[in-house]
Short mmCIF file of C-alpha atoms in Angstrom, two decimals:
data_model
loop_
_atom_site.label_atom_id
_atom_site.label_comp_id
_atom_site.label_asym_id
_atom_site.label_seq_id
_atom_site.Cartn_x
_atom_site.Cartn_y
_atom_site.Cartn_z
CA MET A 5 0.00 0.00 0.00
CA THR A 6 1.33 3.45 -0.90
CA ASP A 7 0.29 6.99 -0.19
CA THR A 8 -0.91 9.28 -2.95
CA LYS A 9 0.19 12.83 -3.69
CA GLU A 10 -2.03 14.53 -1.16
CA ASN A 11 -4.28 13.08 1.50
CA GLY A 12 -5.54 9.92 -0.18
CA TRP A 13 -4.32 6.52 0.98
CA GLU A 14 -4.69 3.12 -0.62
CA ILE A 15 -6.34 0.78 1.85
CA ILE A 16 -7.63 -2.76 2.04
CA ARG A 17 -11.10 -2.75 3.55
CA PHE A 18 -12.82 -5.74 5.09
CA ASN A 19 -16.59 -5.53 5.47
CA GLY A 20 -17.95 -8.78 6.79
CA ASP A 21 -16.73 -11.46 4.41
CA SER A 22 -15.95 -9.06 1.55
CA LYS A 23 -12.60 -7.43 0.79
CA SER A 24 -11.92 -4.41 -1.42
CA VAL A 25 -9.00 -2.13 -2.30
CA LEU A 26 -9.81 1.58 -2.53
CA GLN A 27 -8.53 5.10 -1.96
CA GLU A 28 -9.59 6.80 1.25
CA ASP A 29 -9.03 10.36 2.40
CA VAL A 30 -7.09 10.74 5.64
CA ALA A 31 -6.55 13.81 7.79
CA ILE A 32 -3.35 15.73 7.04
CA GLU A 33 -0.89 16.26 9.89
CA GLN A 34 2.08 18.58 9.44
CA PRO A 35 4.47 20.48 11.72
CA PHE A 36 4.76 24.26 11.38
CA THR A 37 7.43 26.26 13.15
CA ILE A 38 6.68 29.84 14.20
CA VAL A 39 9.67 32.18 14.00
CA LEU A 40 8.84 35.31 15.97
CA ASN A 41 10.98 38.43 15.65
CA GLY A 42 13.75 36.25 14.25
CA GLU A 43 13.62 33.68 17.07
CA GLU A 44 12.10 30.21 16.96
CA PHE A 45 9.03 30.40 19.19
CA ALA A 46 7.09 27.15 18.85
CA THR A 47 6.36 24.24 16.55
CA ILE A 48 2.72 23.33 16.11
CA VAL A 49 1.54 20.03 14.65
CA CYS A 50 -1.64 20.83 12.77
CA THR A 51 -3.82 20.46 9.72
CA PRO A 52 -2.24 22.89 7.21
CA THR A 53 -5.35 24.92 6.43
CA ASP A 54 -6.18 28.48 7.50
CA LEU A 55 -2.60 28.80 8.71
CA GLN A 56 -2.62 32.55 9.15
CA ASP A 57 -5.71 32.26 11.33
CA LEU A 58 -3.97 29.55 13.36
CA ILE A 59 -0.77 31.52 13.89
CA ILE A 60 -2.50 34.75 14.88
CA GLY A 61 -4.96 32.94 17.12
CA PHE A 62 -2.17 31.00 18.78
CA LEU A 63 -0.13 34.15 19.47
CA ALA A 64 -3.21 35.86 20.90
CA ALA A 65 -4.04 32.86 23.08
CA GLU A 66 -0.46 32.92 24.37
CA GLY A 67 -0.78 36.58 25.32
CA VAL A 68 1.86 37.63 22.80
CA ILE A 69 -0.55 39.89 20.90
CA ARG A 70 -3.98 41.35 21.54
CA PHE A 71 -4.73 43.05 18.23
CA ASN A 72 -3.96 42.32 14.61
CA ASP A 73 -2.16 45.66 14.12
CA GLU A 74 0.59 44.51 16.51
CA ILE A 75 1.83 42.33 13.64
CA LYS A 76 4.18 44.18 11.27
CA SER A 77 4.50 41.34 8.77
CA ILE A 78 3.71 37.67 8.40
CA SER A 79 4.86 35.21 5.78
CA ILE A 80 4.20 31.48 5.55
CA ASP A 81 6.30 28.90 3.73
CA GLU A 82 3.86 26.01 3.46
CA LYS A 83 6.33 23.75 1.64
CA LEU A 84 9.04 23.97 4.30
CA GLY A 85 6.64 24.35 7.22
CA PHE A 86 7.78 27.70 8.59
CA SER A 87 6.00 30.95 9.37
CA TYR A 88 7.85 34.20 9.97
CA ILE A 89 6.22 36.92 12.04
CA GLN A 90 7.64 40.33 12.79
CA LEU A 91 5.90 42.30 15.53
CA ASN A 92 5.71 46.04 16.03
CA LYS A 93 7.05 45.56 19.55
CA THR A 94 9.76 43.84 21.53
CA LEU A 95 8.68 40.84 23.55
CA GLU A 96 9.18 40.72 27.29
CA VAL A 97 11.39 38.00 28.72
CA SER A 98 8.36 36.36 30.34
CA GLN A 99 6.79 35.95 26.91
CA LEU A 100 9.82 34.10 25.59
CA ASP A 101 10.41 31.64 28.42
CA HIS A 102 8.63 28.92 26.48
CA SER A 103 10.36 29.39 23.12
CA LYS A 104 11.09 26.34 21.01
CA ARG A 105 8.27 24.38 22.61
CA PHE A 106 6.76 21.51 20.70
CA ILE A 107 2.97 21.76 20.52
CA GLY A 108 1.50 18.36 19.69
CA SER A 109 -1.68 17.64 17.80
CA CYS A 110 -2.80 15.33 20.60
CA CYS A 111 -4.34 16.56 23.80
CA GLY A 112 -3.42 16.79 27.44
CA LYS A 113 0.28 16.72 28.28
CA SER A 114 1.35 18.17 24.93
CA ARG A 115 0.58 21.53 26.51
CA GLN A 116 1.91 21.66 30.04
CA PHE A 117 2.45 25.40 30.24
CA TYR A 118 -0.97 27.00 30.38
CA PHE A 119 -0.55 28.22 33.92
CA LYS A 120 2.34 30.41 32.75
CA SER A 121 0.58 32.31 30.00
CA ASP A 122 -3.12 31.73 30.54
CA VAL A 123 -3.53 33.07 34.04
CA ARG A 124 -2.79 36.61 32.91
CA THR A 125 -4.93 36.43 29.76
CA ALA A 126 -8.03 34.48 30.88
CA LYS A 127 -10.93 36.72 31.79
CA THR A 128 -14.30 36.52 33.48
CA ILE A 129 -17.19 36.60 31.00
CA THR A 130 -20.23 38.83 31.48
CA SER A 131 -22.03 38.06 28.20
CA GLN A 132 -25.80 38.62 28.28
CA LEU A 133 -26.42 36.22 25.39
CA THR A 134 -29.16 33.63 25.93
CA ILE A 135 -30.11 30.61 23.87
CA SER A 136 -32.87 28.01 23.84
CA VAL A 137 -32.38 24.26 24.03
CA ASN A 138 -33.86 23.85 20.55
CA GLN A 139 -31.43 26.42 19.17
CA CYS A 140 -28.59 24.39 20.68
CA PHE A 141 -29.84 21.25 18.92
CA THR A 142 -30.16 23.11 15.61
CA LEU A 143 -26.66 24.59 15.80
CA MET A 144 -25.06 21.24 16.61
CA LYS A 145 -26.84 19.58 13.70
CA GLU A 146 -25.69 22.42 11.43
CA LEU A 147 -22.08 21.99 12.59
CA GLN A 148 -22.17 18.29 11.83
CA ALA A 149 -23.77 18.86 8.42
CA LYS A 150 -21.10 21.41 7.45
CA SER A 151 -18.10 19.46 8.78
CA GLU A 152 -16.80 18.45 5.36
CA GLN A 153 -13.31 17.36 6.41
CA PHE A 154 -14.68 15.22 9.23
CA MET A 155 -17.10 13.50 6.89
CA LYS A 156 -14.23 12.78 4.48
CA THR A 157 -11.62 11.64 7.00
CA GLY A 158 -13.20 11.19 10.45
CA GLY A 159 -9.95 12.63 11.80
CA VAL A 160 -10.50 16.31 12.57
CA HIS A 161 -12.18 18.50 15.16
CA ASN A 162 -14.45 21.41 14.27
CA ALA A 163 -15.01 24.73 16.00
CA ALA A 164 -17.63 27.20 14.82
CA LEU A 165 -18.55 30.75 15.68
CA ALA A 166 -22.31 31.15 15.76
CA THR A 167 -25.21 33.39 16.65
CA GLN A 168 -28.27 31.93 18.33
CA ASP A 169 -29.72 31.16 14.91
CA GLU A 170 -26.87 30.13 12.61
CA ILE A 171 -23.24 29.20 12.24
CA ILE A 172 -21.07 31.98 10.84
CA THR A 173 -17.61 30.46 10.46
CA ILE A 174 -16.14 26.97 10.86
CA ARG A 175 -12.51 25.98 11.32
CA SER A 176 -11.16 22.39 11.33
CA ASP A 177 -7.96 20.77 12.56
CA ILE A 178 -6.59 17.49 13.85
CA GLY A 179 -6.05 19.28 17.17
CA ARG A 180 -9.13 20.62 18.92
CA HIS A 181 -7.06 23.43 20.43
CA ASN A 182 -5.77 24.33 16.94
CA ALA A 183 -9.33 24.54 15.61
CA LEU A 184 -10.13 27.08 18.35
CA ASP A 185 -6.96 29.06 17.64
CA LYS A 186 -7.93 29.22 13.97
CA LEU A 187 -11.33 30.56 14.98
CA TYR A 188 -9.73 33.10 17.33
CA GLY A 189 -7.34 34.25 14.61
CA HIS A 190 -10.26 34.80 12.25
CA VAL A 191 -12.04 36.84 14.91
CA ILE A 192 -9.01 39.05 15.57
CA GLN A 193 -8.29 39.74 11.91
CA ASN A 194 -11.90 40.64 11.16
CA ARG A 195 -12.54 42.50 14.43
CA ILE A 196 -15.65 40.45 15.15
CA ARG A 197 -17.58 41.40 18.27
CA LEU A 198 -18.30 38.37 20.42
CA GLY A 199 -20.84 39.58 22.97
CA ASP A 200 -23.69 38.04 20.97
CA LYS A 201 -21.79 34.96 19.76
CA LEU A 202 -21.18 31.43 21.03
CA VAL A 203 -18.80 28.64 20.07
CA VAL A 204 -20.12 25.29 18.80
CA PHE A 205 -17.51 22.60 19.20
CA SER A 206 -16.96 18.93 18.39
CA GLY A 207 -14.29 18.11 20.95
CA ARG A 208 -14.01 17.34 24.63
CA ILE A 209 -14.24 20.35 26.94
CA SER A 210 -10.83 20.29 28.61
CA SER A 211 -9.33 22.99 30.82
CA GLU A 212 -7.27 24.24 27.88
CA VAL A 213 -10.34 24.50 25.66
CA LEU A 214 -12.25 26.35 28.35
CA LEU A 215 -9.42 28.84 28.85
CA LYS A 216 -9.31 29.56 25.13
CA ILE A 217 -13.04 30.29 25.18
CA SER A 218 -12.42 32.68 28.08
CA LYS A 219 -9.64 34.48 26.22
CA MET A 220 -11.89 34.94 23.22
CA GLY A 221 -14.55 36.45 25.46
CA VAL A 222 -17.34 34.01 24.57
CA GLY A 223 -20.01 33.26 27.17
CA ILE A 224 -21.44 29.97 25.85
CA LEU A 225 -19.58 26.85 24.76
CA LEU A 226 -21.73 24.14 23.15
CA SER A 227 -20.02 20.80 22.59
CA LYS A 228 -21.12 17.34 21.55
CA SER A 229 -18.50 15.81 23.85
CA ALA A 230 -17.79 15.47 27.56
CA PRO A 231 -16.18 17.98 29.93
CA THR A 232 -13.45 17.44 32.50
CA ASN A 233 -13.78 18.44 36.13
CA LEU A 234 -11.07 21.12 35.90
CA ALA A 235 -12.75 22.62 32.84
CA LEU A 236 -16.03 22.88 34.74
CA GLN A 237 -14.33 24.46 37.74
CA LEU A 238 -12.82 27.06 35.42
CA ALA A 239 -16.13 27.60 33.62
CA ASP A 240 -17.86 28.18 36.92
CA ASP A 241 -15.17 30.63 38.07
CA LEU A 242 -14.95 32.50 34.74
CA GLY A 243 -18.68 32.88 34.11
CA ILE A 244 -18.91 30.58 31.08
CA THR A 245 -21.95 28.44 30.28
CA ALA A 246 -20.59 24.97 29.47
CA ILE A 247 -22.95 22.68 27.58
CA GLY A 248 -21.82 19.14 26.74
CA PHE A 249 -23.06 15.88 25.26
CA ALA A 250 -25.22 17.82 22.76
CA ARG A 251 -26.23 14.87 20.63
CA GLY A 252 -29.53 14.26 18.92
CA ASN A 253 -32.18 15.66 21.22
CA ARG A 254 -30.31 15.73 24.52
CA LEU A 255 -27.65 17.85 26.17
CA ASN A 256 -26.20 18.61 29.60
CA ILE A 257 -25.85 22.11 31.04
CA TYR A 258 -23.02 22.11 33.55
CA THR A 259 -22.39 25.72 34.53
CA HIS A 260 -24.20 29.08 34.50
CA PRO A 261 -27.55 27.73 33.23
CA HIS A 262 -29.08 31.24 33.33
CA ARG A 263 -28.06 31.69 29.69
CA VAL A 264 -30.20 28.74 28.59
CA ILE A 265 -33.78 30.00 28.50
CA GLU A 266 -35.60 26.87 29.68
CA ALA A 267 -33.12 26.20 32.47
CA SER A 268 -33.29 29.81 33.62
CA ASN A 269 -37.10 29.81 33.64
CA ASN A 270 -37.30 26.60 35.63
CA ASN A 271 -34.36 27.33 37.92
CA GLU A 272 -33.09 23.86 37.27
CA VAL A 273 -31.20 21.88 34.66
#
C-alpha cells in the first residue's frame, strides 16, 4: 500500500466477508514552526489549512498579541513548514520563556504550560447572550452537516462561531485546540464582536479549551463531547456556560444555566 500525492491513501477494507481495495481520504498532519521576531518560538503540529488564522490565534491565546495591528509582517512557507512573524514591539522576557516548545496535535500533556501564559490572559465573562435548548440542537446539527473534512476523514475537530440562529464560520484541525486558535485568529483579523456569539464545538471540553473560550470572550460553549472536572471548575469561576453531550435531542448544562432560556425559567437543569 502506498500513499498518494495529497491526503488519499490506498487501503484494504474488510466488510464482513468481503474485501476491497480503494482510496480513502485521511486527515493531514504537518508540523509548522513559528519564527517570531527572528527567534524560533514554537512548533505546532496541525492540519495545514487556515494557517494565518492559526498563527494569529495561537499568538493571541499565548498573550503575545492582543490586536492584529501589533503584527508588522507575516509570511508562511507552506512547503518547508515555517512561518515568519515580525511584531511592532519587543517581547518581554516572560513571553519568551517557552520558546522552542513543541505543541503536539494530541491533547493533554502536549501543553503543560498553560498556567504560565493563561492566568494573565483568561478573563471573566459577562455576556448577556441567551439561547434556547432547541437552538442548541439546531446549531449542533448544522455543525455536523457542514463538517466536510470530518465526513471525508473522520480525523479532525471542528469549532464554529455562531449566533443563536446560525453558524457563521467553521474551522477544522486534527487538534481541537488548533481549531479554536484558527477561529480566534479569524475573529481578531476581522474585528468580530463576540458579545452576541457562542462557540459550537466537536471536541471534549478540557481545561485548555475552556481557557481559550475565556480568552476569546465568549459566554457559551456548546459541545457534543464530555467535559473534565477542571474545565467545569474554570467555567464556573470565569462565568462561562458549558454545555456538553449535545447529541440528537439531549444535552447537559453544567455551569451558568441562566443563559439557557428553559433552564433559567425553571431554575433547574
